[in-house]
Short mmCIF file of C-alpha atoms in Angstrom, two decimals:
data_model
loop_
_atom_site.label_atom_id
_atom_site.label_comp_id
_atom_site.label_asym_id
_atom_site.label_seq_id
_atom_site.Cartn_x
_atom_site.Cartn_y
_atom_site.Cartn_z
CA MET A 1 -147.21 -78.91 169.30
CA HIS A 2 -148.11 -79.13 172.98
CA TRP A 3 -146.98 -81.91 175.26
CA VAL A 4 -146.70 -82.53 178.97
CA ARG A 5 -143.32 -83.47 180.39
CA PRO A 6 -143.20 -86.27 182.95
CA HIS A 7 -142.58 -85.19 186.54
CA ASN A 8 -140.00 -87.86 187.34
CA ARG A 9 -137.08 -87.59 184.95
CA VAL A 10 -134.39 -89.54 186.81
CA VAL A 11 -132.36 -91.81 184.54
CA THR A 12 -129.64 -93.85 186.18
CA GLY A 13 -126.71 -95.70 184.77
CA ILE A 14 -125.90 -93.37 181.90
CA SER A 15 -122.77 -94.54 180.15
CA PRO A 16 -121.73 -92.22 177.30
CA MET A 17 -119.89 -94.00 174.54
CA THR A 18 -118.09 -92.75 171.50
CA GLY A 19 -120.50 -93.33 168.68
CA THR A 20 -119.69 -95.12 165.48
CA GLY A 21 -121.75 -92.57 163.66
CA THR A 22 -123.90 -89.54 164.14
CA TYR A 23 -127.62 -89.20 163.66
CA PRO A 24 -129.55 -86.04 162.81
CA TYR A 25 -132.11 -84.62 165.20
CA PRO A 26 -135.62 -84.86 163.78
CA LEU A 27 -136.70 -81.76 161.88
CA GLY A 28 -133.37 -80.08 162.60
CA MET A 29 -134.31 -79.41 166.23
CA GLY A 30 -131.75 -78.91 168.95
CA ARG A 31 -128.56 -76.98 169.41
CA SER A 32 -126.63 -79.40 167.25
CA THR A 33 -127.56 -81.23 164.09
CA THR A 34 -125.90 -84.46 165.22
CA MET A 35 -125.78 -86.66 168.29
CA SER A 36 -123.63 -89.55 169.36
CA ASP A 37 -124.60 -93.01 170.54
CA ALA A 38 -125.04 -93.66 174.27
CA ASN A 39 -126.01 -96.66 176.36
CA VAL A 40 -128.61 -95.92 179.02
CA ARG A 41 -129.52 -98.65 181.48
CA ILE A 42 -132.98 -98.22 182.96
CA PRO A 43 -135.64 -100.67 184.10
CA GLU A 44 -137.47 -102.38 181.22
CA GLU A 45 -140.77 -100.91 182.43
CA ALA A 46 -139.35 -97.38 182.21
CA LYS A 47 -138.05 -98.01 178.68
CA ASP A 48 -141.40 -99.43 177.60
CA ARG A 49 -143.24 -96.45 179.08
CA LEU A 50 -140.93 -93.94 177.38
CA ALA A 51 -141.27 -95.81 174.08
CA ALA A 52 -145.07 -95.76 174.38
CA ILE A 53 -145.09 -92.03 175.14
CA ALA A 54 -142.76 -91.40 172.20
CA ALA A 55 -144.89 -93.50 169.84
CA ALA A 56 -148.05 -91.68 170.94
CA GLU A 57 -146.37 -88.45 169.85
CA GLY A 58 -145.20 -89.95 166.57
CA LEU A 59 -141.55 -90.06 167.63
CA SER A 60 -138.94 -92.73 167.99
CA LEU A 61 -137.56 -93.26 171.47
CA ARG A 62 -134.29 -91.68 170.32
CA ALA A 63 -136.08 -88.57 168.99
CA TYR A 64 -138.26 -88.32 172.11
CA LEU A 65 -135.26 -88.48 174.46
CA ALA A 66 -133.40 -85.90 172.34
CA ARG A 67 -136.40 -83.55 172.54
CA LEU A 68 -136.77 -84.18 176.28
CA ALA A 69 -133.09 -83.37 176.84
CA GLU A 70 -133.51 -80.08 174.96
CA THR A 71 -136.47 -79.04 177.13
CA LEU A 72 -135.02 -79.82 180.56
CA LEU A 73 -133.10 -77.19 182.48
CA THR A 74 -129.96 -77.73 184.49
CA PRO A 75 -129.98 -76.53 188.11
CA ALA A 76 -127.86 -73.54 187.02
CA GLU A 77 -130.33 -72.68 184.23
CA ARG A 78 -133.28 -72.93 186.65
CA ALA A 79 -131.49 -70.67 189.14
CA GLU A 80 -130.74 -68.15 186.39
CA ARG A 81 -134.39 -68.10 185.29
CA ALA A 82 -135.57 -67.70 188.88
CA GLU A 83 -133.15 -64.82 189.39
CA LYS A 84 -134.39 -63.10 186.22
CA ALA A 85 -138.02 -63.62 187.24
CA LEU A 86 -137.41 -62.11 190.68
CA ALA A 87 -135.63 -59.14 189.10
CA ALA A 88 -138.56 -58.61 186.71
CA LEU A 89 -141.07 -58.80 189.57
CA LYS A 90 -139.06 -56.35 191.65
CA GLU A 91 -138.84 -53.90 188.74
CA TRP A 92 -142.51 -54.32 187.86
CA ASN A 93 -144.15 -54.10 191.30
CA GLY A 94 -141.42 -53.94 193.94
CA TYR A 95 -141.82 -57.59 194.99
CA ALA A 96 -138.59 -58.66 196.69
CA PRO A 97 -139.12 -61.47 199.21
CA THR A 98 -136.49 -62.20 201.81
CA ALA A 99 -134.89 -65.64 202.01
CA ALA A 100 -137.16 -66.45 204.97
CA GLU A 101 -140.26 -65.39 203.02
CA GLU A 102 -139.17 -67.52 200.06
CA GLN A 103 -138.71 -70.51 202.39
CA ASP A 104 -142.17 -69.95 203.90
CA LEU A 105 -143.71 -69.77 200.42
CA ASP A 106 -141.85 -72.91 199.31
CA SER A 107 -143.04 -74.75 202.42
CA GLU A 108 -146.63 -73.66 201.79
CA LEU A 109 -146.44 -74.79 198.17
CA ASP A 110 -144.97 -78.15 199.23
CA ARG A 111 -147.78 -78.55 201.79
CA ARG A 112 -150.47 -77.80 199.20
CA LEU A 113 -148.94 -80.11 196.61
CA ALA A 114 -148.72 -82.92 199.17
CA GLN A 115 -152.36 -82.34 200.10
CA VAL A 116 -153.51 -82.51 196.48
CA THR A 117 -151.41 -85.54 195.55
CA SER A 118 -152.59 -87.52 198.59
CA GLN A 119 -156.25 -87.20 197.57
#
């Protein structure tokens, strides 16, 4: 199954609560077979959009958010993947950019993305 993750994934006002029960992940997905209840306060429009996206994929909002949480990386996980990718590139073809070169490349990518999104 292929799906596109939304670019803006900021959810504010998360208030974990001790659940009164546990609910299985759909199809046994995830690191755990259970999850607890949580209250998440987001704008109504955001909830409606997430629910529509979930429904279009044949999922409940709960199942969609559980799947989304499993696919997102923490900053530490992203840094670890980047480090591994750089090590693989260096081993494969000797590519080892300096911090300044990385910053220049990041700036160029940001410039190009801004140019494309403003069109």
